Tab-separated table of C-alpha atoms in Angstrom:
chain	number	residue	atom	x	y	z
A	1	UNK	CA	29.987	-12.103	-0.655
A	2	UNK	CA	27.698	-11.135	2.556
A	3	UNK	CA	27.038	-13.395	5.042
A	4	UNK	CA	23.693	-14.458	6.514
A	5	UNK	CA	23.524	-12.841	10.363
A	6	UNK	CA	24.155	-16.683	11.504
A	7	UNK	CA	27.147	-16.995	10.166
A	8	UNK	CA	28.399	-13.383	9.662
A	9	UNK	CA	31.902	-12.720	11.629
A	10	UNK	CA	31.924	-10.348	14.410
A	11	UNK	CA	33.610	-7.547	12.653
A	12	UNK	CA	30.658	-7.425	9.792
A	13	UNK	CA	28.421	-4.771	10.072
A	14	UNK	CA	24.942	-5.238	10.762
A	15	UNK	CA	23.600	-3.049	7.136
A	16	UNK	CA	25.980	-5.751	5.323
A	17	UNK	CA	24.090	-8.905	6.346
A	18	UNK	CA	21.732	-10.615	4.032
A	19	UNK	CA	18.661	-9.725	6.061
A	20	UNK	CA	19.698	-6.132	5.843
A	21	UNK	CA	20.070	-6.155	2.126
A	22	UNK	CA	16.723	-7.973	1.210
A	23	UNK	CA	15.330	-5.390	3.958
A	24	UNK	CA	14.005	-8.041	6.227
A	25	UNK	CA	16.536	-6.419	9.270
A	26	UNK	CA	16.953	-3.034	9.027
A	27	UNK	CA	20.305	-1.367	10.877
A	28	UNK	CA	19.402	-0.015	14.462
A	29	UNK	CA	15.511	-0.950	13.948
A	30	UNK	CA	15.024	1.578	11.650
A	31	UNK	CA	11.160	1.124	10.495
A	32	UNK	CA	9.526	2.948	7.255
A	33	UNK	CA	9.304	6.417	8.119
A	34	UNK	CA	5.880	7.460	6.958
A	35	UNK	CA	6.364	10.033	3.690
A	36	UNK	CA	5.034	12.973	5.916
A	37	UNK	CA	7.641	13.144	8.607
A	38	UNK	CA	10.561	12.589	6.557
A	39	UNK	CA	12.774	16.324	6.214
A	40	UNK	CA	12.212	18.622	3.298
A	41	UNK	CA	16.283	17.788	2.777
A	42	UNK	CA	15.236	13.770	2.481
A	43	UNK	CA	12.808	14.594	0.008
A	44	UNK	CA	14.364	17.525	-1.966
A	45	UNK	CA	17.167	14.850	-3.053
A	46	UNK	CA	15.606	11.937	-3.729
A	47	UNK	CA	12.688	12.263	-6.337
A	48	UNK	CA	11.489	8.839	-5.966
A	49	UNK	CA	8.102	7.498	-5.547
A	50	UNK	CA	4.637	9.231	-5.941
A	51	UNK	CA	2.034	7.759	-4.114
A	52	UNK	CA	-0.612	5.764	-6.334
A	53	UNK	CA	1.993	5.876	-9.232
A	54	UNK	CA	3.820	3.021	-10.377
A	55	UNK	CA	7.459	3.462	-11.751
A	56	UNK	CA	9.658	0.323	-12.708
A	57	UNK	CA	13.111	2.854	-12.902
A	58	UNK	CA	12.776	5.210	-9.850
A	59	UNK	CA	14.932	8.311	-10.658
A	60	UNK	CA	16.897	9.047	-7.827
A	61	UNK	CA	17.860	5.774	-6.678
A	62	UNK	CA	17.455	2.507	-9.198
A	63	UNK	CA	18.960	0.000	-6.897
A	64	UNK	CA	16.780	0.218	-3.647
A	65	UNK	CA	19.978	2.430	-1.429
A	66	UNK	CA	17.333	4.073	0.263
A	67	UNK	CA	14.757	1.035	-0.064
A	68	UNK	CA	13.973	1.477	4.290
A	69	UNK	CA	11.258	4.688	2.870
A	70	UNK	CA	11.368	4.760	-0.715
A	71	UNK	CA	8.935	2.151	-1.320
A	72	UNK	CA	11.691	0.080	-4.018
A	73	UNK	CA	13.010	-2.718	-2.079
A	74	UNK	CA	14.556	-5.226	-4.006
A	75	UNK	CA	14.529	-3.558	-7.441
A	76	UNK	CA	14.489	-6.238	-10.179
A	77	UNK	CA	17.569	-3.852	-11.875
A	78	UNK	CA	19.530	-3.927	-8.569
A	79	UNK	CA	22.378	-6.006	-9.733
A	80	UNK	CA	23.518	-6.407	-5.901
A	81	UNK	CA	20.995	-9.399	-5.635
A	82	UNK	CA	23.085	-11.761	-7.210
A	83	UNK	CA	25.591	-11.349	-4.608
A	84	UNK	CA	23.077	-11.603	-2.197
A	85	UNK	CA	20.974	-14.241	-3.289
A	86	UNK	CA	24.230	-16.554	-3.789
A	87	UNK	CA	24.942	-17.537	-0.225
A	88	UNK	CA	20.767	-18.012	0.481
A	89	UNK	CA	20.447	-20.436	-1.811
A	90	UNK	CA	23.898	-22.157	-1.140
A	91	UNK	CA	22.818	-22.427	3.056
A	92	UNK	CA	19.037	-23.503	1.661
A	93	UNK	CA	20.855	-26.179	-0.205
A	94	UNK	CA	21.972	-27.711	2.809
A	95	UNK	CA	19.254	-27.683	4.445
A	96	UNK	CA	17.045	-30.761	5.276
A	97	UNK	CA	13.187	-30.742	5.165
A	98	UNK	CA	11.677	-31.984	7.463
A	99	UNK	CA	9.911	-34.708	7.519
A	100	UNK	CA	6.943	-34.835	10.258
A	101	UNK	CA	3.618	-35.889	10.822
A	102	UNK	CA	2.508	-31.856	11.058
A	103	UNK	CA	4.934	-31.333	7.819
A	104	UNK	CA	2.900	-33.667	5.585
A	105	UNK	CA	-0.616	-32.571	6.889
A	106	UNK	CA	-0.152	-29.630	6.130
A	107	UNK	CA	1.189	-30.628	2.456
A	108	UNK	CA	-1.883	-32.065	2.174
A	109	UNK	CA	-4.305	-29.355	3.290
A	110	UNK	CA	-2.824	-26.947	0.663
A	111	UNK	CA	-3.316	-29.766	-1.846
A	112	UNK	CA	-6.622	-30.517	-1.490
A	113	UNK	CA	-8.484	-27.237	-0.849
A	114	UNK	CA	-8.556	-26.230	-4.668
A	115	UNK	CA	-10.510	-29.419	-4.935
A	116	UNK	CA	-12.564	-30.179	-1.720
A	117	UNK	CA	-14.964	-28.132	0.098
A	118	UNK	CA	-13.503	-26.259	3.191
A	119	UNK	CA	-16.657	-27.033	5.473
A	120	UNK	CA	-15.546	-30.536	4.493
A	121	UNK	CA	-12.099	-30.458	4.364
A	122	UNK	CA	-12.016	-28.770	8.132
A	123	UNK	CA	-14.108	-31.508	9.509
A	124	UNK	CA	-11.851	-34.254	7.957
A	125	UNK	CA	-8.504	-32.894	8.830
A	126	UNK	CA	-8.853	-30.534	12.146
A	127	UNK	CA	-6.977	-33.043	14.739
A	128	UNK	CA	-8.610	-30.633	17.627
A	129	UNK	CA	-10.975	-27.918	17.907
A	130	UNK	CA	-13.024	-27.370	14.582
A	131	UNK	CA	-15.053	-24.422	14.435
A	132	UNK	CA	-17.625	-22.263	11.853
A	133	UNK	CA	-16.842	-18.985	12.207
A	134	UNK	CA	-19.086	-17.932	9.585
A	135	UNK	CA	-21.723	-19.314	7.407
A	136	UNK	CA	-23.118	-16.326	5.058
A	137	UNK	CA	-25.145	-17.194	1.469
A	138	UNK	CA	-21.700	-15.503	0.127
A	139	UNK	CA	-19.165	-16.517	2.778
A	140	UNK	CA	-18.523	-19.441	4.779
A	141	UNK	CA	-15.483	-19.376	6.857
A	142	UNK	CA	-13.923	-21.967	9.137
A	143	UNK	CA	-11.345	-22.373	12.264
A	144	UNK	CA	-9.638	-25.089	13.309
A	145	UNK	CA	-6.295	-26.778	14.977
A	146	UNK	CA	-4.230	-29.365	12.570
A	147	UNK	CA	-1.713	-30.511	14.694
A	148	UNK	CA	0.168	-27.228	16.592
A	149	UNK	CA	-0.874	-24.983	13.776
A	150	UNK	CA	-4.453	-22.527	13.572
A	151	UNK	CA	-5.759	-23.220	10.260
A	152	UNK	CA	-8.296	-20.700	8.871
A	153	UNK	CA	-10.116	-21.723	5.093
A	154	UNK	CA	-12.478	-18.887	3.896
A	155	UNK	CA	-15.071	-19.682	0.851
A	156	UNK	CA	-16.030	-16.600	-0.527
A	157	UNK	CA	-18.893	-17.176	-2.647
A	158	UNK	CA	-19.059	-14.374	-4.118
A	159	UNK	CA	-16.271	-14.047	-5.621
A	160	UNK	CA	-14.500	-15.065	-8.999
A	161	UNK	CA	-10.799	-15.206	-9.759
A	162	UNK	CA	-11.438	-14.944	-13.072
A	163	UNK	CA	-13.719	-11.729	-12.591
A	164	UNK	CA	-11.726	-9.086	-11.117
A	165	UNK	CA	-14.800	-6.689	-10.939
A	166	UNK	CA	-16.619	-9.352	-8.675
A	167	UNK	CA	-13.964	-8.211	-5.858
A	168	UNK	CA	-15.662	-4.443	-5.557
A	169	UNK	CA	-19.027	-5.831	-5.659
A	170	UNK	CA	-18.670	-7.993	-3.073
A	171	UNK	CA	-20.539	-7.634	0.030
A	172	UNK	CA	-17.663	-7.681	2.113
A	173	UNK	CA	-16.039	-5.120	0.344
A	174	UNK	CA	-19.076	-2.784	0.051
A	175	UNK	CA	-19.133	-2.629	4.005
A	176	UNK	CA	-16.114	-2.389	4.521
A	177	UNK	CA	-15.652	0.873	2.283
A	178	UNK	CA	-18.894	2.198	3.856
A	179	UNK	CA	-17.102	1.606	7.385
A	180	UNK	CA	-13.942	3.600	6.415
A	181	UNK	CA	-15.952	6.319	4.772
A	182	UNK	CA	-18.068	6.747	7.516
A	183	UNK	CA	-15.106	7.128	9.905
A	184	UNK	CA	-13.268	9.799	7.479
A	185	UNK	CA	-16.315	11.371	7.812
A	186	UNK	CA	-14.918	13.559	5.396
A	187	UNK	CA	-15.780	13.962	1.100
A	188	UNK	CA	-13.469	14.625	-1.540
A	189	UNK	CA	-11.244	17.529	-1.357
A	190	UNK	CA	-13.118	20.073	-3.218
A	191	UNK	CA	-11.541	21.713	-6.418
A	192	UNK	CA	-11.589	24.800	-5.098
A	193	UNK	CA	-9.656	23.997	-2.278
A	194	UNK	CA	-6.879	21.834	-4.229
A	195	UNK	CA	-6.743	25.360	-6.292
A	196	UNK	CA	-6.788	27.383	-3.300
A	197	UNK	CA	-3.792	25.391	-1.826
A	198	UNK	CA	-1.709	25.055	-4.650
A	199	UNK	CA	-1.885	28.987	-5.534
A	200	UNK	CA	-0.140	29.293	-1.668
A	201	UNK	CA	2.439	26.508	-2.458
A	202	UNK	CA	3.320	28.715	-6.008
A	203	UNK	CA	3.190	31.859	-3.920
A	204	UNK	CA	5.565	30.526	-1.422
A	205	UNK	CA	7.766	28.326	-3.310
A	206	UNK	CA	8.292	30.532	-6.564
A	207	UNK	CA	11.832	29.925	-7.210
A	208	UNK	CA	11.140	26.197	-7.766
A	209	UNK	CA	8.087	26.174	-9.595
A	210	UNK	CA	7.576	29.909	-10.970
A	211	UNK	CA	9.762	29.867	-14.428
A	212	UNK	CA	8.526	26.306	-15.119
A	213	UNK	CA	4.716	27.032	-14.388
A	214	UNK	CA	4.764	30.294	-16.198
A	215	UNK	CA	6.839	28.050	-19.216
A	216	UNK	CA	3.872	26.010	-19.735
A	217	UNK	CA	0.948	28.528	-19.456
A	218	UNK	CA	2.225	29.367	-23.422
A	219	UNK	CA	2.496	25.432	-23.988
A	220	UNK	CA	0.740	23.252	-21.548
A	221	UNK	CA	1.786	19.393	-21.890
A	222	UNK	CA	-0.752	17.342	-22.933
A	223	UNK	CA	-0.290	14.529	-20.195
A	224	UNK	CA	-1.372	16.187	-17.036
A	225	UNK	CA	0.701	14.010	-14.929
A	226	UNK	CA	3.797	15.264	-16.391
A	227	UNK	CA	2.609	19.138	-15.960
A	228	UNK	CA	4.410	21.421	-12.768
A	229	UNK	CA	0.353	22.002	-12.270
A	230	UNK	CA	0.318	18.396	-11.856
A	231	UNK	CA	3.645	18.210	-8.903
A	232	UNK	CA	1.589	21.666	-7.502
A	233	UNK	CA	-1.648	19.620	-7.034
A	234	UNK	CA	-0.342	16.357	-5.763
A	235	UNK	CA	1.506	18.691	-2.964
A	236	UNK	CA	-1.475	20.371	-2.214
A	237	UNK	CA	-3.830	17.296	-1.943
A	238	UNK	CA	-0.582	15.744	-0.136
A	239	UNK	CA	-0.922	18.592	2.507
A	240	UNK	CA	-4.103	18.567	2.642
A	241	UNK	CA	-4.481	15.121	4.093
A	242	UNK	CA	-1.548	13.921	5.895
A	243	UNK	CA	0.126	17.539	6.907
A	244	UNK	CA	-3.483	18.872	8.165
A	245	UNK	CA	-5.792	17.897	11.376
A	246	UNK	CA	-9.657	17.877	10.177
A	247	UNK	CA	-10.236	21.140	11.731
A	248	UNK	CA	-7.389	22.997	9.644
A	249	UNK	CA	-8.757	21.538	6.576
A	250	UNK	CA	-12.275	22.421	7.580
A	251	UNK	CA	-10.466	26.177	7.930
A	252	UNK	CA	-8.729	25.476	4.426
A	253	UNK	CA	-12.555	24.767	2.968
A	254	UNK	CA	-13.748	27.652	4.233
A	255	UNK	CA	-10.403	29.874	3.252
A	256	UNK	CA	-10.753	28.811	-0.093
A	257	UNK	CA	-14.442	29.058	-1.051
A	258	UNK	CA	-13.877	32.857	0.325
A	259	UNK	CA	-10.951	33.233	-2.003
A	260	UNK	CA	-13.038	31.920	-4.312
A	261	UNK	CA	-16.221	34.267	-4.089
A	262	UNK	CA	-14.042	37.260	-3.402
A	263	UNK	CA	-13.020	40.559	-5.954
A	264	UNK	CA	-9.331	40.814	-4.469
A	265	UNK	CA	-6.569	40.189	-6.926
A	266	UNK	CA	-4.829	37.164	-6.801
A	267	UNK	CA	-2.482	36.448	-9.156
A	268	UNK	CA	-1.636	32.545	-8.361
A	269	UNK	CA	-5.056	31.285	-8.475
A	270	UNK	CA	-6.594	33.115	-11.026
A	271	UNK	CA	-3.674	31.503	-13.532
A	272	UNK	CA	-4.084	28.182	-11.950
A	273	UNK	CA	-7.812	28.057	-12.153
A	274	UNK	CA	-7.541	29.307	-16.143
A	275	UNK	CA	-5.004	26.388	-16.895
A	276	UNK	CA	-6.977	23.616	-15.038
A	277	UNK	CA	-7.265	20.124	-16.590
A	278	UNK	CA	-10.569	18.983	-17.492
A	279	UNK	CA	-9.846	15.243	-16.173
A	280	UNK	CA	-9.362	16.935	-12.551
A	281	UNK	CA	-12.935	16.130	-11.484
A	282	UNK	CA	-13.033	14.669	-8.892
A	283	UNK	CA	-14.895	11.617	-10.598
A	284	UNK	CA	-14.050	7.958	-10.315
A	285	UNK	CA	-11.000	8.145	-12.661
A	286	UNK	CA	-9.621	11.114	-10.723
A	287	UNK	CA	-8.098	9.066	-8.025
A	288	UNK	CA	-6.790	10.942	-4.795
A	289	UNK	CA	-4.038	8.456	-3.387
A	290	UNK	CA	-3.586	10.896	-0.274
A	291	UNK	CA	-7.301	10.513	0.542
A	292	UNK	CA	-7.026	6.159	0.222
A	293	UNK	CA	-4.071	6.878	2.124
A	294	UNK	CA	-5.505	8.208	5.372
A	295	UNK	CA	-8.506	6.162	5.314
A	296	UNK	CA	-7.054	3.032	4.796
A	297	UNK	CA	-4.617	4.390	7.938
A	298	UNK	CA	-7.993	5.272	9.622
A	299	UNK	CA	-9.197	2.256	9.184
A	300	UNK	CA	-6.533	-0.661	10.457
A	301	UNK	CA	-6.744	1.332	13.339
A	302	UNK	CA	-10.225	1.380	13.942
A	303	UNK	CA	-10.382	-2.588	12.981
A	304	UNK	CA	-12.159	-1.890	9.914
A	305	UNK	CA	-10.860	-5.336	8.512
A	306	UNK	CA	-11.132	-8.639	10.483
A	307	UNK	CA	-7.914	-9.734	11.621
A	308	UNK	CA	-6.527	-12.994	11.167
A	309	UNK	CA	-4.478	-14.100	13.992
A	310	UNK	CA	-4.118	-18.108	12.425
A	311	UNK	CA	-1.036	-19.844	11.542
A	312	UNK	CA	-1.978	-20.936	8.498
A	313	UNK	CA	-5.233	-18.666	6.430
A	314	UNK	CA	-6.060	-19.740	2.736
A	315	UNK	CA	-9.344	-17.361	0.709
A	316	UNK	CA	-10.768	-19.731	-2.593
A	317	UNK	CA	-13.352	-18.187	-4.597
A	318	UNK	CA	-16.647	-19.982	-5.743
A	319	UNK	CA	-15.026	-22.280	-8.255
A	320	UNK	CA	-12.261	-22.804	-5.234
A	321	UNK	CA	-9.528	-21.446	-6.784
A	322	UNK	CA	-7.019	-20.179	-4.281
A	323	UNK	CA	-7.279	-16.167	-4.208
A	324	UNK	CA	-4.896	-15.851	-0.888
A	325	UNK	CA	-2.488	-18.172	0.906
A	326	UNK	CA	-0.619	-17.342	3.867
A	327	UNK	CA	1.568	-19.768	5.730
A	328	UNK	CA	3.681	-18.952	9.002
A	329	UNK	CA	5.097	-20.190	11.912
A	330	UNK	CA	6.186	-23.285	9.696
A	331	UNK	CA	10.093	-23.096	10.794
């Protein structure tokens, strides 16, 4: 049964403690290695996660092994969990809640904000230091100190919990996608690039992909996603974004529309572009996870999105349903 790293014996190894297994410690501080600097070898085994596609049985590896990159920790299939989840409930068993002035304030904050206002609610419980950060027609948002703990409530006005299409038309979110496009500063990747690219990876990588691609010319699968044109474009758009700088794919543009234009022969491209998938448009449907990818990157760097520093942060919508709770510090 493993231990908890409290009460694990000396000669247990670290990757065998509870934290380890639920991922929470990794071994030696090993972090998630980003999916562009991992080694063609890493990747050439595994065949587990695409970006932007969900799988509930990842090929390769069912029971989260290699959960520190893969993107499967704690895999509802990985039978190992009972094990592990054995001794966490037996030592939460034994433990004794608290029972403190700042313990049952804070039970009855997160009781009463689905039914009280938080301009109201702030003013009534902050024991120190109450604040309005914001006060917008669609957002009100206010600060305050209950107790030791930072206490943020946010009433977005705008928004619906019922309504999941009120999210994307919310102000909020209309800046803040304006923000991260304007520092991309950088549109779609254009079809003829993604063509352009994925004739090179075909040219270069023919042994994997040439029998297989030349297969289903004659009988092309219906679902795109399952296609080798479909692995051949996800590489290139891959590439394209995380493996190039912006000049290199400025070059690639350029490259490409020549290839494009020009009489010379070329063998890869003209097959690719004559077995293209009409749903590769580049429309709204035609989703580029790479792309989302590096902007979203682009943009917690740049401080696109406020950041919320409090102890204790809850989001209600209009009718003051709770959309986002997050508690810490607590222990």
């Amino acid at each position: 049964m493993p231990y908890s790293e409290a009460n694990a014996p000396d000669h247990i190894p670290e990757g065998e403690l509870v934290e380890a297994l639920l991922s929470e410690k990794r071994p030696g501080g090993i972090g998630t290695v980003p999916l562009q600097d991992l080694t063609p070898e890493q990747r050439a085994i595994t065949n587990l996660v695409k970006l932007g596609e969900r799988n509930d049985r990842i090929k390769g590896d069912p029971y989260g092994v290699l959960a520190k990159w893969s993107g499967n920790v704690a895999h509802p299939e990985d039978v190992r969990m009972l094990g592990v989840l054995g001794p966490v409930c037996e030592e939460l068993a034994m433990l004794e809640q608290r029972d403190t002035e700042e313990i049952r304030a804070i039970q009855t904050l997160l009781q009463r904000i689905p039914i009280t206002e938080p301009d109201a609610l702030g003013k009534e419980m902050a024991t120190d230091d109450f604040e309005v950060v914001r006060d917008l027609p669609e957002e009100l948002v206010v600060r305050f100190l209950l107790h030791s703990k930072t206490v943020r409530l946010m009433h977005a006005k705008d928004l619906d919990k019922g309504d999941t299409k009120t999210y994307d038309r919310a102000t909020r979110a209309k800046v803040a996608k304006r923000k991260e496009e304007a520092l991309l500063d950088e549109g779609k990747m254009p079809i003829a690039t993604q063509q352009y690219l994925m004739a090179h990876i075909l040219a270069e990588r023919k042994n994997e992909f040439g029998a297989r691609f030349n297969a289903e010319k004659d009988a092309r699968p219906m679902d795109h996603r399952k296609s080798v044109l479909g692995e051949l474009r996800s590489l290139a758009r891959e590439m394209y974004w995380l493996d190039l700088s912006q000049t290199e794919r400025a070059d690639a543009r350029k490259e490409a529309d020549r290839m494009h234009q020009s009489l010379e022969p070329h063998d890869e491209l003209a097959a690719i572009r004559s077995c293209w998938y009409s749903a590769w448009s580049n429309a709204g449907k035609d989703v580029d996870p790479f792309r989302n990818y590096l902007k979203d990157q682009t943009a917690a760097k740049s401080r696109v999105w406020e950041f919320v520093e409090e102890d204790i942060f809850v989001a209600v919508d209009k009718n003051l349903n709770v959309v986002f709770c997050n508690v810490e510090n607590i222990v």
